[in-house]
Coordinates of C-alpha atoms in Angstrom, one line a residue:
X553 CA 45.1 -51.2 -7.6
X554 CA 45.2 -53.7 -10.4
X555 CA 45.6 -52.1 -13.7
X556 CA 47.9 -49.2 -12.5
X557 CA 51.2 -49.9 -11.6
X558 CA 53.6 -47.3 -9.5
X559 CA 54.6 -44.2 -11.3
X560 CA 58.1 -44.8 -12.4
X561 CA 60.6 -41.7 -11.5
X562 CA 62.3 -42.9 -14.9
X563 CA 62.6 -40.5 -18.0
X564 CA 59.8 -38.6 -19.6
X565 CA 58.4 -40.2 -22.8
X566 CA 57.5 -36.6 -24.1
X567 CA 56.8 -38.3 -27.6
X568 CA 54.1 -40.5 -25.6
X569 CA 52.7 -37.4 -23.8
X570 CA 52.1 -35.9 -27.1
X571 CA 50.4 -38.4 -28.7
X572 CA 48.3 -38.5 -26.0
X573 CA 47.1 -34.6 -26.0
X574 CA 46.8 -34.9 -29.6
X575 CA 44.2 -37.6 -29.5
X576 CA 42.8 -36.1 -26.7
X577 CA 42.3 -32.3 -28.6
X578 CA 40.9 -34.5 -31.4
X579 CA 38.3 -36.4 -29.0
X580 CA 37.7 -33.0 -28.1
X581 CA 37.0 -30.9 -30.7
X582 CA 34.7 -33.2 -32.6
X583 CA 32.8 -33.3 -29.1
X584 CA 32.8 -29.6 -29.2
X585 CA 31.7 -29.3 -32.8
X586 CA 28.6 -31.5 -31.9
X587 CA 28.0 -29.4 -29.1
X588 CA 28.3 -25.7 -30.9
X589 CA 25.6 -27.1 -33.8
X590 CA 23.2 -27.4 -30.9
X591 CA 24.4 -24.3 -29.4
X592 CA 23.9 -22.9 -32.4
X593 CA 20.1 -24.6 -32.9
X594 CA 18.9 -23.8 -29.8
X595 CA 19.8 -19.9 -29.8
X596 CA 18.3 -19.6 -33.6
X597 CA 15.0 -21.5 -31.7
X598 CA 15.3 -18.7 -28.9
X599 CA 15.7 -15.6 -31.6
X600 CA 12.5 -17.1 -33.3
X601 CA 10.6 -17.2 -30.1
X602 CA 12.0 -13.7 -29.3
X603 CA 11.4 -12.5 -32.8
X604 CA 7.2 -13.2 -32.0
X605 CA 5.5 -10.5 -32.1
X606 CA 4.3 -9.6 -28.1
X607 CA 0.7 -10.0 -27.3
X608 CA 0.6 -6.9 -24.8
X609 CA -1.0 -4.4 -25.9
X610 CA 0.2 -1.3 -28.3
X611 CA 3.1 0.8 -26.8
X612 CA 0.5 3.3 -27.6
X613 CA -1.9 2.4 -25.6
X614 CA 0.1 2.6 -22.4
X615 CA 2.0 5.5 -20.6
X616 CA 4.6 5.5 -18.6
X617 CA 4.4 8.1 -15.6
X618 CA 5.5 9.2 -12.3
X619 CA 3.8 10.0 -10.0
X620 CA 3.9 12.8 -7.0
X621 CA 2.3 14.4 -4.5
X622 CA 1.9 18.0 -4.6
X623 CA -0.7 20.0 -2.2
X624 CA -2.5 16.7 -1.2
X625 CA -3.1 15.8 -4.5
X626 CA -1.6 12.7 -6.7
X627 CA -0.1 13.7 -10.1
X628 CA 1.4 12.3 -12.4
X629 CA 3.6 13.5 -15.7
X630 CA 4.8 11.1 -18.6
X631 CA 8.5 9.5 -17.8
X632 CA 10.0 10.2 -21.0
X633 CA 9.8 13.9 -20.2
X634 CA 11.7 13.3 -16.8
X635 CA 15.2 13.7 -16.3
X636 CA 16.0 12.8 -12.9
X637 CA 14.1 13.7 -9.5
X638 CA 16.1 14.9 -6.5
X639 CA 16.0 16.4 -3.0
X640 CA 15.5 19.9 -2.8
X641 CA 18.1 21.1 -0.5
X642 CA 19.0 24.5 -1.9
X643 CA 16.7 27.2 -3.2
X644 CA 18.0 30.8 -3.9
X645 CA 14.3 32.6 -4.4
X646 CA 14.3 34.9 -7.2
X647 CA 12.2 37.9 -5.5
X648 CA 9.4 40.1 -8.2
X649 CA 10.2 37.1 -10.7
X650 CA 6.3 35.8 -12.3
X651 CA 4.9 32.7 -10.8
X652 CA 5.0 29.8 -11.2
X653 CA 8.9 30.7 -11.2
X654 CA 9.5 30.2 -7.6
X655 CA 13.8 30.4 -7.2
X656 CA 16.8 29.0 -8.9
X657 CA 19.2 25.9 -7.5
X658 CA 22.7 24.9 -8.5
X659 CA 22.1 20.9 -10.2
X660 CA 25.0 19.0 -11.8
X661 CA 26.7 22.3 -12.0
X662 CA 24.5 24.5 -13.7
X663 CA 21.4 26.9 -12.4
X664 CA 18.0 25.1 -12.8
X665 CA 15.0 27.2 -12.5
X666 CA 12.2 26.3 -10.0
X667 CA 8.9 26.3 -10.5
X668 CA 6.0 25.7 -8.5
X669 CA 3.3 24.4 -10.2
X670 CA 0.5 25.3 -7.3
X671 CA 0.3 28.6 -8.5
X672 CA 0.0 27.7 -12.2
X673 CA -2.6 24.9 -11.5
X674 CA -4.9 27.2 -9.1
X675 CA -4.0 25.3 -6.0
X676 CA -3.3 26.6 -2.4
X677 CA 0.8 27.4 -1.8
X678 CA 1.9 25.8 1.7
X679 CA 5.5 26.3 2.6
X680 CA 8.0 23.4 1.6
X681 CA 9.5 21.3 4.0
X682 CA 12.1 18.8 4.1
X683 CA 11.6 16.4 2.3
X684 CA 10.5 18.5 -1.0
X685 CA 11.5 17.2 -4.4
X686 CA 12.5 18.7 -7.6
X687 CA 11.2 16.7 -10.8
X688 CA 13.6 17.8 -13.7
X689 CA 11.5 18.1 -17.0
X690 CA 12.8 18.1 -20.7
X691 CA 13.3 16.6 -23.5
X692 CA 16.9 16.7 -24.6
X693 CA 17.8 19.0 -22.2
X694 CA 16.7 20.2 -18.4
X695 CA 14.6 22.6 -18.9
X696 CA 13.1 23.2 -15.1
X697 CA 12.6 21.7 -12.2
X698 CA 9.2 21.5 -10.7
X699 CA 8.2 21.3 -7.1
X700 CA 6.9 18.2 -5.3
X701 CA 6.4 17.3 -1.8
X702 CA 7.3 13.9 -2.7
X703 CA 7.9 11.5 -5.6
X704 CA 6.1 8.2 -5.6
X705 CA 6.4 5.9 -7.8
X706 CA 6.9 5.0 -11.7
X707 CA 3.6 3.8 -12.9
X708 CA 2.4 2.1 -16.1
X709 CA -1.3 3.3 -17.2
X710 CA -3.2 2.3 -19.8
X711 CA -4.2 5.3 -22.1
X712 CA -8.0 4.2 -22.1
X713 CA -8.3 5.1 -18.1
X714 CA -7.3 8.3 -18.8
X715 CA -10.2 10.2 -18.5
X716 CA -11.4 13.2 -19.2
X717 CA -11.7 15.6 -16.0
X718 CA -14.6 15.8 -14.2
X719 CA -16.4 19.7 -13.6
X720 CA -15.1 20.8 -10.3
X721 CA -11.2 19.7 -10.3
X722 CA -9.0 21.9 -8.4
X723 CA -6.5 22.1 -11.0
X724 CA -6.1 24.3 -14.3
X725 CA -8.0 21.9 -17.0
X726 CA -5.2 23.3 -19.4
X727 CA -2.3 21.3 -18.2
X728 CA -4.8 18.7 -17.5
X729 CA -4.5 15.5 -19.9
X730 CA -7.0 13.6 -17.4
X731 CA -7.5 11.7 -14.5
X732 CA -7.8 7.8 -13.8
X733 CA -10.2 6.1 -11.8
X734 CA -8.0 6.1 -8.6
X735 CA -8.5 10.1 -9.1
X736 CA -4.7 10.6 -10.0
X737 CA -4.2 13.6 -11.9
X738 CA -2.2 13.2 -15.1
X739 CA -0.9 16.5 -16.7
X740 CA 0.1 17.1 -20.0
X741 CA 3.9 17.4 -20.2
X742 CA 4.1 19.1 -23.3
X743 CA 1.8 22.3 -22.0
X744 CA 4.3 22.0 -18.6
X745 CA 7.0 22.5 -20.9
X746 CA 5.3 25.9 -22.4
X747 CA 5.6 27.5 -19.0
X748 CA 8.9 28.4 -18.3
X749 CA 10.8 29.7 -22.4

């Protein structure tokens, strides 16, 4: 170990230690000053890159949906007007009240009116079973829940494959925005909303 001699256990030259960190913080911050310059370049190079405008198409041009299943059929309803989706595990039916209200359950700890949109769409009404869901539609607020027999998936569309229905679709045209080629039924959210004052 030439070049190193044996710690001594003499005295602490604190003075010396000093020095020593000082020149040492000074080594150091002009490294770090280099080193925040090209921090600084390279996240001004990423905001440009960022800044770009995307080349995906128009927000407008797609929809975001979700899509269900509901008396064999595939649906789907715009995203923004859902507010959550759950497991239908208690229904108080509200008997002599107008379809398509179909019962009332307790949801984060207020009543949320049921409705079943197989009535309203002209479709045939099978009994619910376990694993029905609730889709909770609104804008700001819940405004209802409606029947499922089960949630799929969320779904981006473009707004050009939604088509116009074809004669001969089960369901009510009015709440009907179209279908897509894979023959999944998109409804229009905002008639849906109409239903149930």
């Amino acid at each position: 170990m030439a070049g190193r001699g044996k710690a001594s256990r003499g005295p602490v030259d604190w003075g010396e230690i000093r020095r020593r960190m000082e020149t040492a913080g000074r080594a150091l911050a002009g490294a770090t000053e280099t080193s925040a310059e090209g921090v600084r370049e390279l996240l001004e190079e990423r905001a440009r890159a960022l800044a770009r405008p995307a080349a995906a198409a128009p927000a407008g041009d797609m929809l975001e949906v979700i899509t269900f299943t509901l008396a064999n059929e595939t649906y789907a309803v715009e995203s923004r007007y859902v507010l959550a989706v759950f497991r239908l595990t208690d229904l108080s039916p509200l008997p002599g009240a107008e379809p398509p209200v179909f019962g009332v359950t307790a949801w984060r700890g207020e009543l949320l009116t049921i409705l079943d949109l197989r009535a309203a769409l002209g479709l045939s009404v099978t009994a619910l079973n376990d694993l029905s869901r609730v889709i909770v539609l609104g804008e700001e607020r819940p405004a209802f829940g409606i029947l499922a027999d089960a949630a799929r998936e969320l779904v981006t569309l473009s707004a050009s494959d939604v088509r116009e229905p074809p004669e001969g679709v089960a369901a009510k045209r009015e709440y009907l925005r179209g279908v897509t080629p894979d023959a999944m039924l998109v409804l229009e959210a905002t008639k849906l909303l109409q239903l149930h004052g």
